[in-house]
Every structure is written in C-alpha cells, then in structure tokens.
Coordinates of C-alpha atoms in Angstrom, one line a residue:
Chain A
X249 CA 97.1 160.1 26.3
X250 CA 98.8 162.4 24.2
X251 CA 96.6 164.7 22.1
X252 CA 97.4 167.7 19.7
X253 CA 93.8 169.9 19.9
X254 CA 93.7 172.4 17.1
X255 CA 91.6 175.5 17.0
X256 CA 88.6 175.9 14.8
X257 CA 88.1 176.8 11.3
X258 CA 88.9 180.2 9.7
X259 CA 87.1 182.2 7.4
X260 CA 89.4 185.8 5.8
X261 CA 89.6 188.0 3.7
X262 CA 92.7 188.4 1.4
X263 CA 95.5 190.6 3.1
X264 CA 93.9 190.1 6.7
X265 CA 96.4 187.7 8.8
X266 CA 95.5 184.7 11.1
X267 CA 96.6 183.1 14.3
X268 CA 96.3 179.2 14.6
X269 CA 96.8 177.4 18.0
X270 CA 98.0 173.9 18.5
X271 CA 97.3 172.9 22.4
X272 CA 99.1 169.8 23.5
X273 CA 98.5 167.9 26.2
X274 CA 99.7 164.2 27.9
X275 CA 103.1 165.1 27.8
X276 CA 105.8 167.1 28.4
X277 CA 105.2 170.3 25.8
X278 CA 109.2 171.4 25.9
X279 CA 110.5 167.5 25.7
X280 CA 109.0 167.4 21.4
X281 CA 109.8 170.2 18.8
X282 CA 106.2 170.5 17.2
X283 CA 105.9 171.0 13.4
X284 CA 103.6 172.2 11.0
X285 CA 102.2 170.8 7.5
X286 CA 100.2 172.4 5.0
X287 CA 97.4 170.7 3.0
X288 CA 95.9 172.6 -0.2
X289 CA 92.5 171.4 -1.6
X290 CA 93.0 167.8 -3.0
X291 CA 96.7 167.9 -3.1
X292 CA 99.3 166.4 -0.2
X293 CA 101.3 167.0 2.4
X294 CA 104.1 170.1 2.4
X295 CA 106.1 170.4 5.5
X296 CA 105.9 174.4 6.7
X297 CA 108.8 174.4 9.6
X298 CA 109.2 173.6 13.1
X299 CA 110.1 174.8 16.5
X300 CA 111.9 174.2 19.3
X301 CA 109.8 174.3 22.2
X302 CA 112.3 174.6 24.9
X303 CA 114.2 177.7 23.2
X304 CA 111.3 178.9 21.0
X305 CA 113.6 179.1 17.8
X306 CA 111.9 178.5 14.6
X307 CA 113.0 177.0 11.2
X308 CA 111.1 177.5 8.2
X309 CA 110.6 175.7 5.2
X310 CA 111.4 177.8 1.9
X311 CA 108.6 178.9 0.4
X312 CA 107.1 179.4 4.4
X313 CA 109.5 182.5 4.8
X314 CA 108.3 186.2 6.0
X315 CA 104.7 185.8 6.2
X316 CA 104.6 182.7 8.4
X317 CA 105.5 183.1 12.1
X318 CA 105.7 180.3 14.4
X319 CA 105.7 180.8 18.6
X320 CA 104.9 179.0 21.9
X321 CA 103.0 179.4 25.3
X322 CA 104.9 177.5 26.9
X323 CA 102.9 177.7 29.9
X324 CA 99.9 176.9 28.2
X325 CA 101.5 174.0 25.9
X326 CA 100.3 175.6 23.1
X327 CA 102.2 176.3 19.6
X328 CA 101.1 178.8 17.2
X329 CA 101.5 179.5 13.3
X330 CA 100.4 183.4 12.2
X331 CA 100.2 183.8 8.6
X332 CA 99.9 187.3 7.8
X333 CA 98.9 189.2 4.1
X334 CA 97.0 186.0 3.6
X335 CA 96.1 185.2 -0.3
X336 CA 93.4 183.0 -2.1
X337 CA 96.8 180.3 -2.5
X338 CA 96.8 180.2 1.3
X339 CA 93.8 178.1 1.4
X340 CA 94.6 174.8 3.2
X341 CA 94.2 172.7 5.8
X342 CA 96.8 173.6 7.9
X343 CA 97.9 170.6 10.8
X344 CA 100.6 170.9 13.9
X345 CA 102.5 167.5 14.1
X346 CA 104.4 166.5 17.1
X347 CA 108.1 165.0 16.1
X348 CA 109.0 162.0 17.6
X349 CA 111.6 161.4 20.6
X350 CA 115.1 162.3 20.8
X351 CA 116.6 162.4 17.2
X352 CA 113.9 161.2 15.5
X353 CA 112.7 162.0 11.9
X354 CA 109.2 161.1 11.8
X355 CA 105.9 163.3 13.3
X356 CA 104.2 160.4 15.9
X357 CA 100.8 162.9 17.0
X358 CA 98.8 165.0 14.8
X359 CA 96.4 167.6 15.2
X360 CA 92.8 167.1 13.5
X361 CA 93.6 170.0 11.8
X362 CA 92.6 173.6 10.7
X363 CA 90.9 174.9 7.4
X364 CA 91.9 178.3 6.6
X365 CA 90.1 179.8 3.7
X366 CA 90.6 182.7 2.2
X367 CA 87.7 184.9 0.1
X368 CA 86.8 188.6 -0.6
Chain B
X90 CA 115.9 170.3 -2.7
X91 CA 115.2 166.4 -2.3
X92 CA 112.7 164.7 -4.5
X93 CA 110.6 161.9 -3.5
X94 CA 107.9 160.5 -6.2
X95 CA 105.1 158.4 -5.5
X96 CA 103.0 156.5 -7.9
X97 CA 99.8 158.9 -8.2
X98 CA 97.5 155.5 -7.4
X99 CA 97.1 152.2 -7.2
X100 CA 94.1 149.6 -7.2
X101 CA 94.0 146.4 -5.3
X102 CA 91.4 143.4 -4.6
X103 CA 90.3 142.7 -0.9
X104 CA 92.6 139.9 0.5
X105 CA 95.3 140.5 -2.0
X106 CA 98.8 142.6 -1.3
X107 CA 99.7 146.1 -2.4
X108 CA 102.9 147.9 -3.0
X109 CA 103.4 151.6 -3.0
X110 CA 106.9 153.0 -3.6
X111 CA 108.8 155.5 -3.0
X112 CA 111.4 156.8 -5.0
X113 CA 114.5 159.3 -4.4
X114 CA 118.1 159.4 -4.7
X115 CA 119.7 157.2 -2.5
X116 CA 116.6 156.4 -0.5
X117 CA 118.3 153.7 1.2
X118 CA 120.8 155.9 3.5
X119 CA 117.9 158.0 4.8
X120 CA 115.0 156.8 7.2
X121 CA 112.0 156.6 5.4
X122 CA 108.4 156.6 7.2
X123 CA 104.8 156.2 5.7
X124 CA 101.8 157.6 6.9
X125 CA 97.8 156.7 6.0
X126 CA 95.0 159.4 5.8
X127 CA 91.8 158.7 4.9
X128 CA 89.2 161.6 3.7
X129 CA 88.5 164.3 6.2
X130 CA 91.4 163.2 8.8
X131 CA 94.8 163.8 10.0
X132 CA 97.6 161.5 8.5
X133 CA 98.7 158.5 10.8
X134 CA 101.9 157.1 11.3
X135 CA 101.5 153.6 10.1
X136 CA 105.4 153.0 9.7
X137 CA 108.8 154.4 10.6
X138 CA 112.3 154.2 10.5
X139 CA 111.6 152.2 7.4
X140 CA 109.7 149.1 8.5
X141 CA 109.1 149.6 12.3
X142 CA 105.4 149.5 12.9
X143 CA 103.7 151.8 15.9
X144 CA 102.0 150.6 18.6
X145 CA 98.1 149.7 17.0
X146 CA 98.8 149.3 13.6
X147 CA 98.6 145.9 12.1
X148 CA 101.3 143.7 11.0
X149 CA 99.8 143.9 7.9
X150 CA 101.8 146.8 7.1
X151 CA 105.2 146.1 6.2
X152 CA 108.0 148.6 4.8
X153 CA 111.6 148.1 3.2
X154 CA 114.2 150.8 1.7
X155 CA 117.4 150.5 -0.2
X156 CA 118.8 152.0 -2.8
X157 CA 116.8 154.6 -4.9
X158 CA 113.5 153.1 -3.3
X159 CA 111.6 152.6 -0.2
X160 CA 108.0 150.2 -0.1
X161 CA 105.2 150.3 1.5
X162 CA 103.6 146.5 1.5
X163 CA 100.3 146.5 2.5
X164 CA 99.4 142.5 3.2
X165 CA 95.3 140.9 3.0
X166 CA 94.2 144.5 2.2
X167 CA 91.1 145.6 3.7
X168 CA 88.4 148.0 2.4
X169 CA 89.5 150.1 5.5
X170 CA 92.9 150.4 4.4
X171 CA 91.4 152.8 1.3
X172 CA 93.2 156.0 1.7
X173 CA 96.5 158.5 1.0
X174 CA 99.5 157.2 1.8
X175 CA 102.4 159.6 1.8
X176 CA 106.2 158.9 2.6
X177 CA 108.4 161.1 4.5
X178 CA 111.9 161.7 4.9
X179 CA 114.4 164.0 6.8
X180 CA 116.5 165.8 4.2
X181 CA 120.3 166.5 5.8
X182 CA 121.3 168.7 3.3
X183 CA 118.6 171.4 3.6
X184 CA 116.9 170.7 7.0
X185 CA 113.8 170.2 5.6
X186 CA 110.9 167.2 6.1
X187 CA 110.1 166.0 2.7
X188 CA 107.1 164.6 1.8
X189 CA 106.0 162.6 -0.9
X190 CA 103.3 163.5 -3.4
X191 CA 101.2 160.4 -1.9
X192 CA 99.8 156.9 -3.1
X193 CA 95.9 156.7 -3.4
X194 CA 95.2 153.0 -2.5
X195 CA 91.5 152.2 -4.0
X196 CA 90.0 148.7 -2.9
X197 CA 88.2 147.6 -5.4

C-alpha cells in the first residue's frame, strides 16, 4: 500500500535551517511529482511547491521562494524540503502530498506530517 | 493569484445534510476537489474532480461545481464526519495549487 512516512518533529532556533524527509513507499517514487503543504497553528492549508521526481526540477509557490529548497533521493524514494534562516513565522506543520496520476490536479497520499517549531 | 472562500463554519444535526461551498471566479471551468482533516491528522481526499468519490469514502459525500461555486454535500452526517474541510483547485494561470481557507463542520 502506498504510504508517504515523514520524519519526526523539529525543535530550532531562529536563523538555524532544517532538512525534512518524505520516504515513499508502494509505488513507483519517479511515476508521481510529490508536493508540499504548509500548516501554521490553527490556520489551513498553503500549498509550498512541488517536484518532479523523474527530473528533480522544483516549482515554488510565491511566498516559498529562496529560503525553501526542495530535492529527491531517488534511490531511496525520498523527497526533501530544507528551509534555511528559519523564523518564529516558520512554525507549522509542514506535510509532503503525493499528486495524483497522469494530469491530475488533486494530492491522493499524504504524509502524517512534520512540526517544525521555531524558539530562541 | 486565484481566490477561493469558504464559509469559516458550519453546524449540522446527526442524520441531517450539510453543505459547504466553495467560492471563486468561474469555479465551474476548473476541477475542484475537497479534502476532510480531523484534529491532529493529515487531510484526506474525500472528493475529486468535482464529485468523484475515492475508493473508501462513503457515498455520503457528494460534490457539484458550476459557475462561481463548487459544494461539498455531506448526506446523514455522522459525529465522525466533525472536521476541516478544505477545497482545492489547480490554478492555470500561475501554476499554483490553491487551497481554500476551510469549512469547520461541528455536529451538534
């Protein structure tokens, strides 16, 4: 069965960076692009960007440019998001979410997700 | 960018039917999908390409879209259907996902 396994929670200070892993597994890692949505304290869902996993070329969202880095292991099915100069506002839950087949619009698997907080 | 707006919440009786809506300009040329999360979980795809359920959920999710607004029908709601729903669309114009602000469904 498919499954999106997320790493664990994060605890930083401000201006240190982080390095989130999203490990698929029950599929094909290169045939789905694999996108990434942030969720701040009580609010919703904000879509971060996305890659490509059989080139490795990322989109970002605006507002998710410079600072946010997506990448792949292809190897190791696993998809990464490194936020770097991290601030208090980059406190979320962050989640990897698997778009659906062929030209699809919609995100089908979901990680359980990642809390990232960040305090001096 | 593109704009979808959700209600903020909406209360419903066990047994009875809910709508949630989803709002944005010319709603009805885009695919629009829903997804559920309830406290302390991922979101789940309950319905997409505007009213095609995934394997597992119920049929008592239902979902129509055309013009300037897409619905989520929840049918004989359930205490477990109590959660955030959030709609979802893919934005040509600026290759973006768009998300809606999301419903808060409280069964009362």
């Amino acid at each position: 069965q498919v499954q999106l396994v997320q790493s664990g929670s994060e605890l930083e200070k401000p201006g240190a960076s982080v390095k989130l892993s999203c490990k698929a597994s029950g599929y094909t890692f290169t045939s789905y692009s694999m996108n990434w949505v942030r969720q701040a304290p009580g609010q919703g869902l904000e879509w971060m960007g996305w890659i490509n996993t059989k080139t490795g070329n990322p989109a970002y969202a605006q507002g998710f440019m410079g600072r946010f880095v997506l990448s792949l292991d292809t190897s190791d099915s696993t998809a990464y998001l490194q936020i770097s100069s991290l601030k208090a506002e980059d406190t979320a839950v962050y989640y990897c979410a698997r778009r659906g087949p062929d030209t699809s619009s919609w995100f089908d698997y979901w990680g359980q997700g990642i809390l990232v907080t960040v305090s001096s | 960018s593109y704009v979808l707006t959700q209600p903020p919440s909406v209360s419903v009786a066990p047994g009875q039917t809910t709508m949630i809506t989803c709002g944005g300009n010319n709603i009805g040329s885009k695919s629009v999908h829903w997804y559920q999360q309830k406290p302390g979980q991922a979101p789940v795809l309950v319905v997409y390409d505007d009213w095609v359920r995934p394997s597992g959920i119920p049929e008592r999710f239902s979902g129509s879209n055309s013009g300037n607004t897409a619905t989520l029908t929840i049918s004989r709601v359930e205490g477990g259907d109590e959660a955030d729903y959030y709609c979802q669309v893919w934005d040509s114009s600026s290759d973006h996902f768009v998300f809606g602000s999301g419903t808060k469904v409280t069964v009362l």
